[in-house]
């Protein structure tokens, strides 16, 4: 039941102690604000890491050549291990657990691309027909490189959106020819990378790149996705790849420098676990910040009770019940914490949304969303804590005998 007199008393007390009430409310609002912002930051970091791994297929294995560091079977250390097409085909066709596979030869070269009077520098990357599945690129028009393009050394290319906009502007690029460092390539498709990191490039067939660059059958990187296989199986695949290459190129399987075989599944799990730990740490910091605000409310309520001891004594002498005194103090405490908690919640959400609106996100910090259920739970917790913060001083006040309270200085 709404008690107008009780609310008038509460507002009267707040007006008499404006600064004290403001500082108390600020400590609570600040606790909620910090919790919301920190949780959003933790989520942004996790989303950023996921986008990076998702862009490069978290369930994948990368293989590249290196240089031996150990003598083995009569071979001296310091030999360069150059991967070839046969290594790519062997991994792709014979390794159990491979979902999709591609290989790259000189795939990170920046070259000048030209179309009519437009010129710009972009990355040219050679690859296999399944490469877009590894990159999780979305084909917007036309198609990607197919087996015929690959095996027949066709001079075709698939271009990212920035390449299309720069060279072709509003013109349809399909079936047009672009000049790549003096060689004409026919545009057969356009793509968009959801992670945005791979848009500034064009893809050409691996075998074509080897031929035009006199690269024999050399490849720099072999890349396979492992589908839904377990972490344990992906680790077994890494060992199988190492032993197969060690047998072919005569190097010690324990020589980590001879070839690099990187299991992104293991790295993904490790980083996600680390970020989950950071989120928990952030949550703990936020909770302790809230506790500091709650303690402040409790201390203020104890001071309030102390200052109003005589008033409470008069009330009890006039017949006020202990319940009415307790409810008055708790109601004041809950009102302050509720209002401050809501203000902190709104301020936190506004800051997070402003960061998103201003485009302040980056490759490693994306979509710092606020979990509304967590936010509302935090506000509910602060309100409950505010009630408890006012409860103990209120009970103490209710137990004071009228005659003792009236004698209080």
mmCIF file of N, CA and C in Angstrom, residues 70 180 234 312 370:
data_model
loop_
_atom_site.group_PDB
_atom_site.id
_atom_site.type_symbol
_atom_site.label_atom_id
_atom_site.label_comp_id
_atom_site.label_asym_id
_atom_site.label_seq_id
_atom_site.Cartn_x
_atom_site.Cartn_y
_atom_site.Cartn_z
ATOM 1 N N UNK A 70 68.764 -30.394 -37.077
ATOM 2 C CA UNK A 70 69.424 -31.590 -36.549
ATOM 3 C C UNK A 70 69.997 -32.429 -37.693
ATOM 4 N N UNK A 180 47.308 -7.920 -63.863
ATOM 5 C CA UNK A 180 48.001 -8.166 -62.600
ATOM 6 C C UNK A 180 49.493 -8.246 -62.902
ATOM 7 N N UNK A 234 42.674 -34.319 -34.035
ATOM 8 C CA UNK A 234 43.442 -33.293 -34.751
ATOM 9 C C UNK A 234 44.904 -33.324 -34.325
ATOM 10 N N UNK A 312 13.547 8.468 16.407
ATOM 11 C CA UNK A 312 13.029 7.092 16.513
ATOM 12 C C UNK A 312 12.457 6.852 17.905
ATOM 13 N N UNK A 370 26.152 -6.156 -24.235
ATOM 14 C CA UNK A 370 25.834 -6.284 -22.812
ATOM 15 C C UNK A 370 24.790 -7.376 -22.667
#
